[in-house]
Short mmCIF file of C-alpha atoms in Angstrom, two decimals:
data_model
loop_
_atom_site.label_atom_id
_atom_site.label_comp_id
_atom_site.label_asym_id
_atom_site.label_seq_id
_atom_site.Cartn_x
_atom_site.Cartn_y
_atom_site.Cartn_z
CA MET P 1 81.09 97.31 88.71
CA TRP P 2 84.35 97.25 90.94
CA SER P 3 85.70 93.94 90.72
CA ALA P 4 88.24 92.04 93.20
CA ILE P 5 91.49 93.55 95.72
CA VAL P 6 94.54 95.55 95.05
CA VAL P 7 96.10 98.01 96.29
CA LEU P 8 100.23 99.05 95.91
CA SER P 9 101.80 99.64 99.02
CA LEU P 10 105.36 101.13 98.57
CA VAL P 11 106.88 98.68 101.40
CA GLY P 12 108.74 97.75 97.77
CA CYS P 13 107.60 96.13 94.75
CA ALA P 14 109.25 94.41 91.60
CA VAL P 15 107.82 93.59 87.82
CA ALA P 16 105.76 91.41 87.90
CA GLY P 17 106.70 87.48 86.46
CA PRO P 18 110.08 85.40 86.22
CA PRO P 19 113.21 87.27 85.57
CA VAL P 20 113.25 88.96 81.77
CA THR P 21 116.81 89.07 79.81
CA ARG P 22 116.20 91.84 77.05
CA SER P 23 118.28 93.96 75.06
CA ARG P 24 120.70 96.23 75.69
CA LYS P 25 119.02 98.50 73.28
CA ASP P 26 115.72 97.74 75.28
CA ILE P 27 117.37 98.05 78.96
CA GLU P 28 118.82 102.28 77.29
CA ALA P 29 116.18 103.05 76.31
CA PHE P 30 113.77 102.02 79.65
CA ARG P 31 117.07 103.80 80.98
CA ALA P 32 116.54 107.07 78.79
CA TYR P 33 112.94 107.22 79.26
CA LEU P 34 112.92 107.76 82.56
CA GLU P 35 115.66 109.74 82.53
CA ARG P 36 113.13 111.36 80.64
CA SER P 37 110.60 111.22 82.83
CA ARG P 38 113.43 112.85 85.91
CA THR P 39 114.26 115.86 83.94
CA ASP P 40 111.97 119.47 83.41
CA ASP P 41 111.42 118.85 79.23
CA GLY P 42 110.31 122.41 79.29
CA LEU P 43 106.55 121.94 77.90
CA ARG P 44 104.44 123.14 80.87
CA LEU P 45 100.67 120.39 81.44
CA GLU P 46 98.66 122.75 78.49
CA SER P 47 100.41 121.65 76.11
CA ARG P 48 100.24 117.75 77.41
CA MET P 49 97.01 118.26 77.37
CA LEU P 50 95.90 119.66 73.81
CA LEU P 51 97.84 116.29 72.41
CA ASN P 52 96.15 113.92 74.66
CA PRO P 53 92.83 115.45 76.29
CA LYS P 54 91.00 112.47 76.80
CA ALA P 55 93.64 111.46 80.09
CA SER P 56 93.48 113.97 83.38
CA ALA P 57 95.82 116.27 84.43
CA TRP P 58 98.38 114.04 86.88
CA GLU P 59 98.56 111.39 84.00
CA ASN P 60 99.28 113.44 81.38
CA SER P 61 102.74 115.51 83.45
CA GLY P 62 105.26 113.73 81.97
CA LYS P 63 106.96 111.54 84.87
CA PHE P 64 106.91 107.74 85.75
CA GLN P 65 103.92 106.37 85.15
CA GLY P 66 102.36 110.09 84.22
CA ASP P 67 102.42 112.04 87.97
CA ILE P 68 106.00 109.90 89.81
CA LEU P 69 109.51 111.28 90.59
CA LEU P 70 111.73 109.43 91.36
CA THR P 71 114.73 109.21 93.32
CA ASP P 72 117.95 108.05 92.16
CA LYS P 73 117.92 104.59 93.66
CA GLN P 74 113.93 104.28 92.54
CA ALA P 75 115.19 104.57 88.83
CA GLU P 76 117.80 101.74 88.67
CA VAL P 77 116.20 99.47 91.10
CA LEU P 78 113.72 99.54 87.89
CA ILE P 79 116.44 99.75 85.50
CA GLN P 80 117.59 96.79 87.52
CA GLN P 81 114.48 94.90 88.01
CA TYR P 82 113.46 95.51 83.73
CA ALA P 83 116.38 94.04 82.85
CA GLY P 84 115.84 90.73 84.84
CA VAL P 85 118.87 91.39 87.36
CA GLY P 86 117.05 92.13 90.33
CA ALA P 87 117.54 90.52 92.97
CA ARG P 88 113.45 88.96 93.73
CA ASN P 89 113.71 90.11 97.28
CA ALA P 90 115.00 93.58 96.68
CA PHE P 91 112.72 95.88 98.00
CA MET P 92 112.63 98.99 95.74
CA TRP P 93 110.78 101.67 99.06
CA PRO P 94 111.43 99.93 101.99
CA ASN P 95 110.53 102.42 105.00
CA THR P 96 108.62 104.63 103.19
CA LYS P 97 106.04 105.35 105.31
CA TRP P 98 105.62 109.31 107.55
CA PRO P 99 107.41 108.26 110.40
CA ARG P 100 104.82 108.89 113.69
CA ASN P 101 101.60 108.96 111.13
CA THR P 102 103.05 112.73 110.31
CA VAL P 103 103.47 114.60 107.32
CA VAL P 104 105.67 117.90 107.14
CA TYR P 105 104.97 120.30 104.85
CA GLU P 106 105.53 123.41 103.60
CA ILE P 107 103.88 125.59 100.66
CA ASN P 108 105.71 127.40 98.60
CA ASN P 109 104.41 131.53 98.45
CA GLU P 110 103.53 131.90 94.97
CA PHE P 111 100.82 130.62 94.98
CA THR P 112 97.27 133.17 95.43
CA GLN P 113 94.83 132.99 99.00
CA ALA P 114 92.62 130.49 97.34
CA GLN P 115 95.19 128.24 96.05
CA VAL P 116 96.62 127.76 99.19
CA GLN P 117 93.15 127.22 100.70
CA ALA P 118 92.34 124.39 97.74
CA ILE P 119 95.60 122.94 99.43
CA ARG P 120 94.48 123.55 102.95
CA ALA P 121 91.46 121.81 102.15
CA SER P 122 92.96 118.50 100.70
CA MET P 123 94.72 117.85 104.05
CA ALA P 124 92.73 118.56 105.92
CA GLU P 125 90.57 115.83 104.28
CA ILE P 126 93.08 113.41 104.37
CA GLU P 127 92.93 113.75 108.19
CA GLU P 128 89.25 113.41 108.38
CA HIS P 129 89.39 110.27 106.98
CA THR P 130 92.48 108.78 107.86
CA CYS P 131 94.91 109.13 110.94
CA ILE P 132 97.29 110.12 108.98
CA ARG P 133 98.81 114.24 110.37
CA PHE P 134 99.61 117.06 108.45
CA ARG P 135 102.73 120.04 110.37
CA ARG P 136 104.26 122.63 109.30
CA LYS P 137 107.69 122.26 108.84
CA THR P 138 109.92 124.55 111.10
CA ARG P 139 114.14 124.75 110.88
CA PHE P 140 114.03 121.85 112.90
CA ASP P 141 113.33 119.61 110.01
CA ARG P 142 115.51 118.17 107.55
CA ASN P 143 112.87 115.98 105.64
CA TYR P 144 109.91 117.70 104.03
CA VAL P 145 107.68 117.99 101.48
CA LEU P 146 107.52 121.49 99.19
CA VAL P 147 104.59 122.00 97.57
CA THR P 148 105.44 124.24 94.20
CA GLY P 149 103.40 125.87 91.80
CA ARG P 150 105.45 125.04 88.80
CA PRO P 151 103.46 125.09 85.20
CA ASP P 152 104.83 121.38 84.20
CA GLY P 153 101.47 119.31 86.07
CA CYS P 154 101.39 117.36 89.29
CA TYR P 155 103.75 115.30 90.23
CA ALA P 156 105.19 114.26 93.75
CA THR P 157 107.85 111.94 94.42
CA ALA P 158 106.74 108.78 96.19
CA GLY P 159 107.36 107.70 99.72
CA TYR P 160 108.82 108.85 102.50
CA HIS P 161 112.79 108.78 101.99
CA GLU P 162 115.17 109.39 104.16
CA THR P 163 118.11 110.68 103.35
CA MET P 164 116.02 113.15 100.79
CA GLY P 165 115.60 116.01 103.11
CA MET P 166 113.42 118.41 100.84
CA HIS P 167 110.49 115.50 98.54
CA THR P 168 108.72 117.09 96.00
CA MET P 169 105.16 117.81 95.73
CA ASN P 170 104.37 120.34 92.56
CA ILE P 171 100.21 120.63 92.09
CA GLY P 172 100.85 123.55 88.78
CA LYS P 173 98.56 126.23 89.39
CA ALA P 174 95.41 126.92 87.80
CA ASN P 175 92.34 128.74 89.68
CA PRO P 176 90.49 125.74 91.76
CA GLY P 177 89.08 122.85 90.79
CA GLU P 178 90.00 123.19 87.56
CA GLY P 179 93.50 121.23 85.71
CA CYS P 180 95.89 120.05 89.45
CA PHE P 181 93.36 121.68 91.52
CA ILE P 182 90.90 119.35 91.40
CA ASN P 183 90.06 118.25 95.26
CA ALA P 184 90.58 114.53 94.13
CA ILE P 185 93.80 115.74 92.23
CA ILE P 186 95.18 117.38 95.17
CA ILE P 187 95.04 114.06 97.18
CA HIS P 188 95.85 111.67 94.64
CA GLU P 189 99.27 113.58 94.88
CA TRP P 190 99.60 113.63 98.62
CA LEU P 191 98.93 109.50 98.81
CA HIS P 192 101.54 109.03 96.79
CA ILE P 193 103.46 111.51 99.03
CA ILE P 194 101.88 109.03 102.03
CA GLY P 195 103.06 105.90 99.95
CA PHE P 196 100.71 104.44 97.26
CA LEU P 197 101.73 103.96 93.33
CA HIS P 198 98.82 103.82 91.17
CA LEU P 199 96.35 100.21 90.84
CA HIS P 200 96.86 99.73 87.01
CA SER P 201 100.50 98.80 88.14
CA THR P 202 99.52 95.81 90.67
CA HIS P 203 100.36 91.88 90.15
CA ASP P 204 96.27 91.00 89.09
CA ARG P 205 95.35 93.91 86.83
CA ASP P 206 94.72 91.27 83.93
CA ASP P 207 92.10 90.32 85.60
CA TYR P 208 90.04 93.33 85.54
CA VAL P 209 91.48 95.80 82.75
CA HIS P 210 92.64 94.72 79.35
CA ILE P 211 96.14 96.74 78.06
CA LEU P 212 95.92 97.85 74.45
CA TRP P 213 99.49 98.25 73.83
CA GLU P 214 98.77 99.21 69.72
CA ASN P 215 97.02 102.07 70.84
CA MET P 216 100.26 103.20 73.15
CA VAL P 217 102.01 106.43 71.96
CA GLU P 218 106.71 105.40 71.47
CA GLY P 219 107.56 104.32 74.91
CA GLY P 220 104.04 104.55 77.09
CA ASP P 221 104.34 100.99 77.69
CA TYR P 222 106.84 101.24 80.06
CA ASN P 223 103.67 103.01 82.40
CA TYR P 224 102.18 99.81 82.30
CA GLU P 225 104.89 97.23 84.42
CA LYS P 226 102.88 95.90 86.92
CA PHE P 227 104.54 94.85 90.32
CA ASP P 228 104.95 91.49 91.92
CA THR P 229 103.14 89.82 93.73
CA ASP P 230 105.67 88.81 96.62
CA MET P 231 106.17 92.94 96.89
CA VAL P 232 102.81 94.21 96.78
CA ASN P 233 101.33 94.13 100.18
CA ASN P 234 97.14 94.68 98.79
CA MET P 235 96.09 95.15 102.60
CA GLU P 236 93.10 92.77 100.99
CA VAL P 237 91.47 95.60 100.14
CA PRO P 238 89.34 95.10 97.00
CA TYR P 239 91.05 96.47 93.18
CA GLU P 240 88.16 99.03 92.46
CA TYR P 241 87.74 101.45 89.22
CA ALA P 242 86.48 104.18 91.26
CA SER P 243 89.74 104.61 92.77
CA THR P 244 91.60 107.95 92.73
CA MET P 245 94.53 106.18 92.45
CA HIS P 246 93.46 104.08 88.85
CA TYR P 247 94.34 105.90 85.36
CA ASP P 248 91.12 106.01 83.59
CA ARG P 249 90.97 104.84 79.77
CA TYR P 250 93.12 107.21 77.45
CA GLY P 251 96.46 107.78 79.36
CA PHE P 252 99.28 107.62 76.83
CA THR P 253 97.58 107.52 73.78
CA ALA P 254 98.27 107.71 70.23
CA ASN P 255 95.77 107.55 68.89
CA GLY P 256 93.00 108.90 70.80
CA ARG P 257 91.76 105.44 70.72
CA PRO P 258 91.40 103.97 75.03
CA THR P 259 94.85 102.10 75.90
CA MET P 260 92.94 100.52 78.90
CA LEU P 261 89.34 98.96 79.27
CA PRO P 262 87.89 97.98 81.85
CA ILE P 263 87.29 93.67 81.60
CA TYR P 264 83.79 94.28 83.49
CA ASN P 265 80.99 97.72 83.99
CA ASP P 266 82.75 100.18 85.52
CA ASP P 267 79.79 102.60 85.64
CA GLY P 268 81.38 104.93 84.03
CA LEU P 269 83.39 105.11 86.75
CA MET P 270 86.92 104.15 85.69
CA GLY P 271 89.89 107.03 85.82
CA GLN P 272 87.54 109.01 87.85
CA VAL P 273 88.28 112.53 89.29
CA ASP P 274 84.95 113.75 91.63
CA TYR P 275 86.13 112.10 94.46
CA VAL P 276 87.73 110.07 96.76
CA THR P 277 86.54 106.67 97.51
CA ALA P 278 86.11 104.51 100.89
CA TRP P 279 88.16 101.82 99.88
CA ASP P 280 90.75 105.00 98.88
CA TRP P 281 90.95 105.48 102.61
CA LEU P 282 90.41 101.90 103.87
CA ARG P 283 94.03 101.74 101.97
CA VAL P 284 95.82 104.25 103.68
CA ASN P 285 94.25 103.62 107.39
CA ARG P 286 95.52 100.16 106.74
CA HIS P 287 99.44 101.15 105.53
CA TYR P 288 99.91 103.29 108.95
CA ASN P 289 98.04 100.62 110.58
CA CYS P 290 95.52 103.17 112.19
CA PRO P 291 93.41 102.13 115.56
CA TRP P 292 90.68 99.82 113.91
CA ALA P 293 91.50 99.95 109.88
CA TRP P 294 92.06 96.51 110.20
CA GLU P 295 88.32 95.72 111.83
CA THR P 296 86.99 97.18 109.08
CA PRO P 297 84.95 94.38 106.79
CA VAL P 298 85.74 94.24 102.99
CA TYR P 299 83.75 91.09 102.84
CA ALA P 300 87.23 88.78 101.10
CA ASP P 301 84.43 85.56 99.90
CA GLU P 302 82.92 88.41 97.18
CA ILE P 303 86.88 89.72 96.78
CA SER P 304 88.18 85.51 96.52
CA GLN P 305 85.40 85.03 93.43
CA GLY P 306 85.83 87.73 91.81
CA ARG P 307 81.98 89.20 92.53
CA ALA P 308 80.73 93.22 91.72
CA ASN P 309 82.07 94.31 94.56
CA HIS P 310 79.76 97.57 94.24
CA ALA P 311 77.29 94.49 95.78
CA ALA P 312 79.43 94.47 98.98
CA LEU P 313 79.65 98.19 99.33
CA GLU P 314 75.98 98.27 99.62
CA LYS P 315 75.58 94.86 102.34
CA MET P 316 78.76 97.28 103.72
CA PRO P 317 76.54 98.61 107.01
CA GLN P 318 77.09 102.20 107.85
CA GLY P 319 78.97 101.87 111.26
CA ASP P 320 81.65 99.78 109.40
CA VAL P 321 82.69 102.40 106.67
CA VAL P 322 86.32 104.15 107.64
CA GLU P 323 85.35 107.87 107.62
CA ASP P 324 84.03 106.48 111.55
CA LEU P 325 87.57 105.42 112.14
CA PRO P 326 88.51 106.59 115.16
CA GLN P 327 91.24 109.79 115.38
CA GLU P 328 94.64 109.29 116.57
CA LYS P 329 96.92 112.29 117.78
CA VAL P 330 100.21 112.22 116.92
CA LEU P 331 103.95 113.94 118.51
CA VAL P 332 106.70 114.51 116.65
CA ALA P 333 109.79 112.91 119.03
CA ASP P 334 112.43 114.68 117.24
CA THR P 335 111.22 118.02 117.79
CA PRO P 336 109.79 120.40 119.76
CA GLN P 337 106.97 119.49 122.42
CA ASP P 338 105.26 122.20 121.46
CA LEU P 339 105.22 121.07 117.98
CA GLU P 340 102.57 118.87 117.52
CA ALA P 341 100.72 117.83 114.07
CA GLU P 342 98.59 120.03 113.74
CA LYS P 343 94.71 119.90 112.74
CA VAL P 344 94.81 121.80 109.39
CA SER P 345 92.53 123.97 108.44
CA VAL P 346 92.03 125.70 105.29
CA VAL P 347 93.06 129.64 106.42
CA GLU P 348 96.14 130.28 105.35
CA GLU P 349 98.69 133.58 105.37
CA ALA P 350 99.03 133.57 101.86
CA PRO P 351 98.91 136.19 98.53
CA LYS P 352 96.05 137.99 97.08
CA ASP P 353 93.97 136.28 94.14
CA GLN P 354 95.71 137.73 91.69
#
């Protein structure tokens, strides 16, 4: 059963609740955790999966909240908010939407042809369901996403940053359908690039999940901070356990027991990595103001009363789903005129499978 509504748009966010003054020791411990999350600890994803086999590959990737690669500015603002000294209206990630709804990318040449096709298939699926477009990097592009295959996991930069230049998306090499190369996980990382965090961090998550702090590894609680109502745009889309952006039950467990449980019946879907939901697509379309996105109904009466959202889905006419939204052709003005956002195919030159 899916309950209520939430999405984290990276227009900006702050730790939920009134400012809390923490001890210097607590603040320095949090700072150390964030710094560790931004460096390579030498562990391969396979090793982390052995330590916590019940969590997903992206939860086990060693970054902030598992798979978010923080910038210097993002880390510093998180520290300020944790310490209770950050301004309540200080945006963490302003203007993080990709210009003209177009993600510029380059795929590293370390992947096999099958792996490249899997990456490009995820891009094609995003293009099919949203007005986001992808375009290969040219020599004119300073800001772009470099897709790499380091063995330490699946993770990505959150949002677009004009001064960053190269943005990172890492998909640890594996056979398609395994590890980081599960299609919904690749799309999960693209959604970070596009500008989204995880649903479990939203301000009203405690209405829908129980956090079991006692079962977490030391420092694991940092990954469950909430974000404030006046900083998070929920896009008027329901909170859903089945979202591809939702944690499962066992993230950062110390003892193999759950660290988060659904309050309502989730039909076993919380944290699933089998598919991307219609509401995941709707969040993206609304965040990027795609055509007709805000006209797609989500039955706010069901949401406000906290009823089962799967009932709302059953009532939704087939013609109202986001897959039917018209697609918008996007041009990139700052590059030569012939460089249009491409319609991604799943065929690209790459090294032969080994």
